Amino acid sequence: MTPLNANNDLFSLIDNWLVEKTGEHLSEPQRLILRAGWQGQRQTYAEIGSAHNYSGRYLQNRVAPELWRLLSDATGDKVTKINCAAVLTQVLQDYAHTQQLGSSPAVSLPLEPTSAAELPDGSVPLGSPFYIDCLPQSARYYHTILHPGALLRIKGPRQMGKTSLLNRILAYAQQADYQTVVLNFQQADREILADLNRLLRWLAATLTQQLKLPLALDEVWSADIGSKMSCTVYLEGYILERLTVPLVLAIDEASELFEYPAVSREFFAMIRTWHEYTKSDVAWQALRLVIAQSTEAYIPLNINQSPFNVGLEAALPPFTLQHLETLMQRHQLALSTAELEQLMTLLGGHPYLVRLALYYLVQGQLTFANLLETATTDAGIFRDHLHYRLWMLQQNLELQATFKTVINTVEPVQVPQLHAFKLNSMGLVNLVKNQVKVSCLLYQNYFQQRL
C-alpha cells in the first residue's frame, strides 16, 4: 500500500478522539478517504482507490458509509466527504485544548480558518461550519437520492435552508459519481416562464449544456407531438441514452413557476409523468428528481398530476435550543443560558434569523440588549425579513385579519383551515392540533404594531 502522506499529528488526534467517543480506531482506508475530504480534493472513490491499490467499489460501498456513520455518531452532526473538515474543526479544537498528548504541545490543526463573520446571505456554502443539519434522521434523505426512480421534495418557508440542503444532497450524489443538474427558475426570464414551449426548450437546453453534450433540440422537437412530449423524448432518447451513470435533476425555486398557473399545471404534470416512468421503464430508472419548493406560494394541482404529493418529503424544521448552542460555540460567542432561551423565544429557531443575530453579535455591531431593543423596529437587523412578510399579508386582507386575531390571542386559536394552512406555510404560525399559535415573539410584537 502507498503510505498515507498526511499530517500524522492531526490523524493521531482524530484517532484518539474517536477511540474515546466510540472505542474504534480509524482504519487505513478510512484515513485515505478522510484525508481526501479534509484537504478538499474532488477525487472520486475510484480515484482514491486507484492511487492506493484499493477497489473503488469497496471504498464507496463498504469503507465510506461506515466512516461517515462513525463520525456522524461521534459528533452528533451528519458528516460527509464534503463537510468533514468543517464539522470536525470545532470538535477537534476543543478536544486538543483539553488533552495532554504526551509531552508535546497542543496540536495546531491544519484547518481552513473558522470564520466567525460569515454573513448569512443566500445558501450556506459547502464545508461551512455554520451549516446545521436539523432534519430528524437526515441520512435517509441523502440515501434516498441513490435509489432508482427517487423523488425528493424539500419544502419550507423562505430562508429556512432549502437550497443549502439541496446543494448538500447533490454533493452527496456527486460523491457516488452521479451526474447532477440544477434548474433554478429564478434564472429563467419571465418571458420564458410564461410560455410552456419556451420553458421546456430552456429546460432541455440547460440540461444539455450542464452535461456538456452537443445541443440537439431541433432534431427532436416537433410541433406535431407537442412541447411536453418533445421534451420527454429528448430527455429519454438523447440525454439518458448518452449517460453511463444516474442523473439527478434538481429543480430549485419551483414555486417561482406558480405565478403562471396554466404553465405550472402542464409543467408539473410532465414532471409527475417522468416520475411514474421511473417505476416501470428501465430506460427511466437512471433519473432521480429533487424539487425545492417555497411554501409561501401555492397553486392547486390535480392530485393525480402533481409531483408534490409523491416521493419523500423533507419539511425543514426550525432550530432547537441545542442547535442554537452549537451555533453559538461555532461563532465563538459566550451567551448565557438565559440569553439563548431569550433568543429562541424571540426568533422561534428560524435558521436565517438566528444566524443573522449571531453574525451581528460576533461582529460587535450589536450588544444582546441592543438586539432585543431594536428587533421589531425599521432600523433593526430583521427589517427586510419582516417587511416582506408584511407585504405578503397586505396582498390578502382576509388572511391579514385572521393573523391579527392570532397575534392578539395568548392561547392557540382556531381559524379557518385554509388560513391556518397559508399562515403556517409562510412560517408565521405553528399548528397546535386544530389550532394555531404565532411562531415567535418577533412576529407577534412586530405585527401587533402594524396590523
mmCIF file of C-alpha atoms in Angstrom, residues 301-435:
data_model
loop_
_atom_site.group_PDB
_atom_site.id
_atom_site.type_symbol
_atom_site.label_atom_id
_atom_site.label_comp_id
_atom_site.label_asym_id
_atom_site.label_seq_id
_atom_site.Cartn_x
_atom_site.Cartn_y
_atom_site.Cartn_z
ATOM 1 C CA LEU A 301 -52.923 20.946 -8.856
ATOM 2 C CA ASN A 302 -54.765 17.771 -9.803
ATOM 3 C CA ILE A 303 -53.642 15.224 -7.210
ATOM 4 C CA ASN A 304 -53.060 12.662 -9.958
ATOM 5 C CA GLN A 305 -50.849 15.064 -11.922
ATOM 6 C CA SER A 306 -48.901 16.742 -9.135
ATOM 7 C CA PRO A 307 -45.333 15.804 -8.122
ATOM 8 C CA PHE A 308 -45.902 17.463 -4.737
ATOM 9 C CA ASN A 309 -47.791 14.539 -3.191
ATOM 10 C CA VAL A 310 -45.443 11.688 -4.177
ATOM 11 C CA GLY A 311 -41.897 10.742 -3.237
ATOM 12 C CA LEU A 312 -40.211 11.583 0.073
ATOM 13 C CA GLU A 313 -40.881 14.966 1.674
ATOM 14 C CA ALA A 314 -38.210 16.851 3.622
ATOM 15 C CA ALA A 315 -40.029 19.617 5.520
ATOM 16 C CA LEU A 316 -37.386 21.825 7.106
ATOM 17 C CA PRO A 317 -37.971 22.417 10.834
ATOM 18 C CA PRO A 318 -36.721 25.378 12.907
ATOM 19 C CA PHE A 319 -33.600 25.128 15.057
ATOM 20 C CA THR A 320 -33.846 23.722 18.553
ATOM 21 C CA LEU A 321 -32.167 25.235 21.607
ATOM 22 C CA GLN A 322 -29.395 22.653 21.188
ATOM 23 C CA HIS A 323 -28.813 23.866 17.623
ATOM 24 C CA LEU A 324 -28.542 27.432 18.946
ATOM 25 C CA GLU A 325 -25.939 26.331 21.485
ATOM 26 C CA THR A 326 -23.910 24.636 18.739
ATOM 27 C CA LEU A 327 -24.043 27.720 16.512
ATOM 28 C CA MET A 328 -23.094 29.977 19.412
ATOM 29 C CA GLN A 329 -19.971 27.876 20.006
ATOM 30 C CA ARG A 330 -19.063 27.909 16.315
ATOM 31 C CA HIS A 331 -19.392 31.702 16.317
ATOM 32 C CA GLN A 332 -17.115 31.738 19.383
ATOM 33 C CA LEU A 333 -19.725 33.630 21.371
ATOM 34 C CA ALA A 334 -20.436 33.287 25.080
ATOM 35 C CA LEU A 335 -24.143 33.815 25.636
ATOM 36 C CA SER A 336 -25.694 32.721 28.903
ATOM 37 C CA THR A 337 -28.371 30.027 29.026
ATOM 38 C CA ALA A 338 -30.945 32.728 29.784
ATOM 39 C CA GLU A 339 -29.844 34.761 26.737
ATOM 40 C CA LEU A 340 -30.029 31.728 24.466
ATOM 41 C CA GLU A 341 -33.527 30.999 25.721
ATOM 42 C CA GLN A 342 -34.498 34.639 25.090
ATOM 43 C CA LEU A 343 -33.131 34.385 21.547
ATOM 44 C CA MET A 344 -35.063 31.172 20.996
ATOM 45 C CA THR A 345 -38.309 32.773 22.203
ATOM 46 C CA LEU A 346 -37.730 35.880 20.087
ATOM 47 C CA LEU A 347 -36.888 34.085 16.824
ATOM 48 C CA GLY A 348 -38.588 30.714 17.228
ATOM 49 C CA GLY A 349 -35.468 28.951 15.944
ATOM 50 C CA HIS A 350 -35.799 30.423 12.432
ATOM 51 C CA PRO A 351 -32.442 29.452 10.817
ATOM 52 C CA TYR A 352 -31.798 32.663 8.899
ATOM 53 C CA LEU A 353 -32.862 34.971 11.716
ATOM 54 C CA VAL A 354 -30.755 33.079 14.263
ATOM 55 C CA ARG A 355 -27.651 33.217 12.082
ATOM 56 C CA LEU A 356 -28.213 36.892 11.312
ATOM 57 C CA ALA A 357 -28.431 37.688 15.036
ATOM 58 C CA LEU A 358 -25.262 35.734 15.843
ATOM 59 C CA TYR A 359 -23.401 37.367 12.956
ATOM 60 C CA TYR A 360 -24.077 40.885 14.228
ATOM 61 C CA LEU A 361 -23.314 39.892 17.818
ATOM 62 C CA VAL A 362 -19.946 38.382 16.939
ATOM 63 C CA GLN A 363 -19.113 41.420 14.805
ATOM 64 C CA GLY A 364 -19.637 43.605 17.865
ATOM 65 C CA GLN A 365 -22.085 45.788 15.946
ATOM 66 C CA LEU A 366 -24.820 44.983 18.469
ATOM 67 C CA THR A 367 -24.957 44.059 22.102
ATOM 68 C CA PHE A 368 -27.519 41.486 23.149
ATOM 69 C CA ALA A 369 -29.557 44.248 24.804
ATOM 70 C CA ASN A 370 -29.444 46.321 21.582
ATOM 71 C CA LEU A 371 -30.586 43.311 19.584
ATOM 72 C CA LEU A 372 -33.673 42.849 21.751
ATOM 73 C CA GLU A 373 -34.420 46.571 21.858
ATOM 74 C CA THR A 374 -34.298 47.122 18.056
ATOM 75 C CA ALA A 375 -35.580 43.742 16.834
ATOM 76 C CA THR A 376 -39.027 44.945 15.729
ATOM 77 C CA THR A 377 -38.034 48.410 14.519
ATOM 78 C CA ASP A 378 -37.423 49.521 10.954
ATOM 79 C CA ALA A 379 -33.804 50.169 11.930
ATOM 80 C CA GLY A 380 -33.343 46.621 13.233
ATOM 81 C CA ILE A 381 -31.421 43.836 11.512
ATOM 82 C CA PHE A 382 -34.605 41.831 10.798
ATOM 83 C CA ARG A 383 -36.382 44.646 8.943
ATOM 84 C CA ASP A 384 -36.108 43.205 5.394
ATOM 85 C CA HIS A 385 -37.396 39.825 6.534
ATOM 86 C CA LEU A 386 -40.321 41.455 8.351
ATOM 87 C CA HIS A 387 -41.149 43.881 5.536
ATOM 88 C CA TYR A 388 -41.503 41.003 3.067
ATOM 89 C CA ARG A 389 -43.978 39.178 5.304
ATOM 90 C CA LEU A 390 -45.921 42.365 5.935
ATOM 91 C CA TRP A 391 -46.170 42.879 2.190
ATOM 92 C CA MET A 392 -47.446 39.314 1.732
ATOM 93 C CA LEU A 393 -50.169 39.832 4.332
ATOM 94 C CA GLN A 394 -51.197 43.089 2.690
ATOM 95 C CA GLN A 395 -51.948 41.184 -0.515
ATOM 96 C CA ASN A 396 -54.691 39.212 1.279
ATOM 97 C CA LEU A 397 -56.845 41.286 3.610
ATOM 98 C CA GLU A 398 -58.832 38.296 4.894
ATOM 99 C CA LEU A 399 -55.615 36.470 5.811
ATOM 100 C CA GLN A 400 -54.325 39.665 7.407
ATOM 101 C CA ALA A 401 -57.445 39.929 9.579
ATOM 102 C CA THR A 402 -57.099 36.290 10.664
ATOM 103 C CA PHE A 403 -53.446 36.762 11.608
ATOM 104 C CA LYS A 404 -54.354 39.888 13.592
ATOM 105 C CA THR A 405 -56.662 37.702 15.653
ATOM 106 C CA VAL A 406 -53.872 35.167 16.205
ATOM 107 C CA ILE A 407 -51.257 37.682 17.407
ATOM 108 C CA ASN A 408 -53.702 39.287 19.826
ATOM 109 C CA THR A 409 -54.585 35.968 21.452
ATOM 110 C CA VAL A 410 -52.375 34.416 24.129
ATOM 111 C CA GLU A 411 -53.610 30.843 23.733
ATOM 112 C CA PRO A 412 -53.799 28.839 20.478
ATOM 113 C CA VAL A 413 -56.861 29.825 18.478
ATOM 114 C CA GLN A 414 -58.949 28.085 15.817
ATOM 115 C CA VAL A 415 -59.060 29.840 12.440
ATOM 116 C CA PRO A 416 -60.401 28.864 9.001
ATOM 117 C CA GLN A 417 -58.496 25.816 7.774
ATOM 118 C CA LEU A 418 -57.251 27.461 4.565
ATOM 119 C CA HIS A 419 -55.971 30.463 6.529
ATOM 120 C CA ALA A 420 -54.218 28.169 9.006
ATOM 121 C CA PHE A 421 -52.527 26.373 6.119
ATOM 122 C CA LYS A 422 -51.392 29.625 4.463
ATOM 123 C CA LEU A 423 -50.112 31.241 7.650
ATOM 124 C CA ASN A 424 -48.224 28.080 8.565
ATOM 125 C CA SER A 425 -46.774 27.893 5.048
ATOM 126 C CA MET A 426 -45.476 31.450 5.495
ATOM 127 C CA GLY A 427 -43.858 30.435 8.786
ATOM 128 C CA LEU A 428 -45.976 32.907 10.769
ATOM 129 C CA VAL A 429 -47.801 30.350 12.910
ATOM 130 C CA ASN A 430 -47.296 26.888 14.329
ATOM 131 C CA LEU A 431 -50.070 24.318 14.178
ATOM 132 C CA VAL A 432 -51.264 23.099 17.581
ATOM 133 C CA LYS A 433 -53.646 20.234 16.787
ATOM 134 C CA ASN A 434 -56.545 22.020 15.042
ATOM 135 C CA GLN A 435 -55.495 25.452 16.255
#
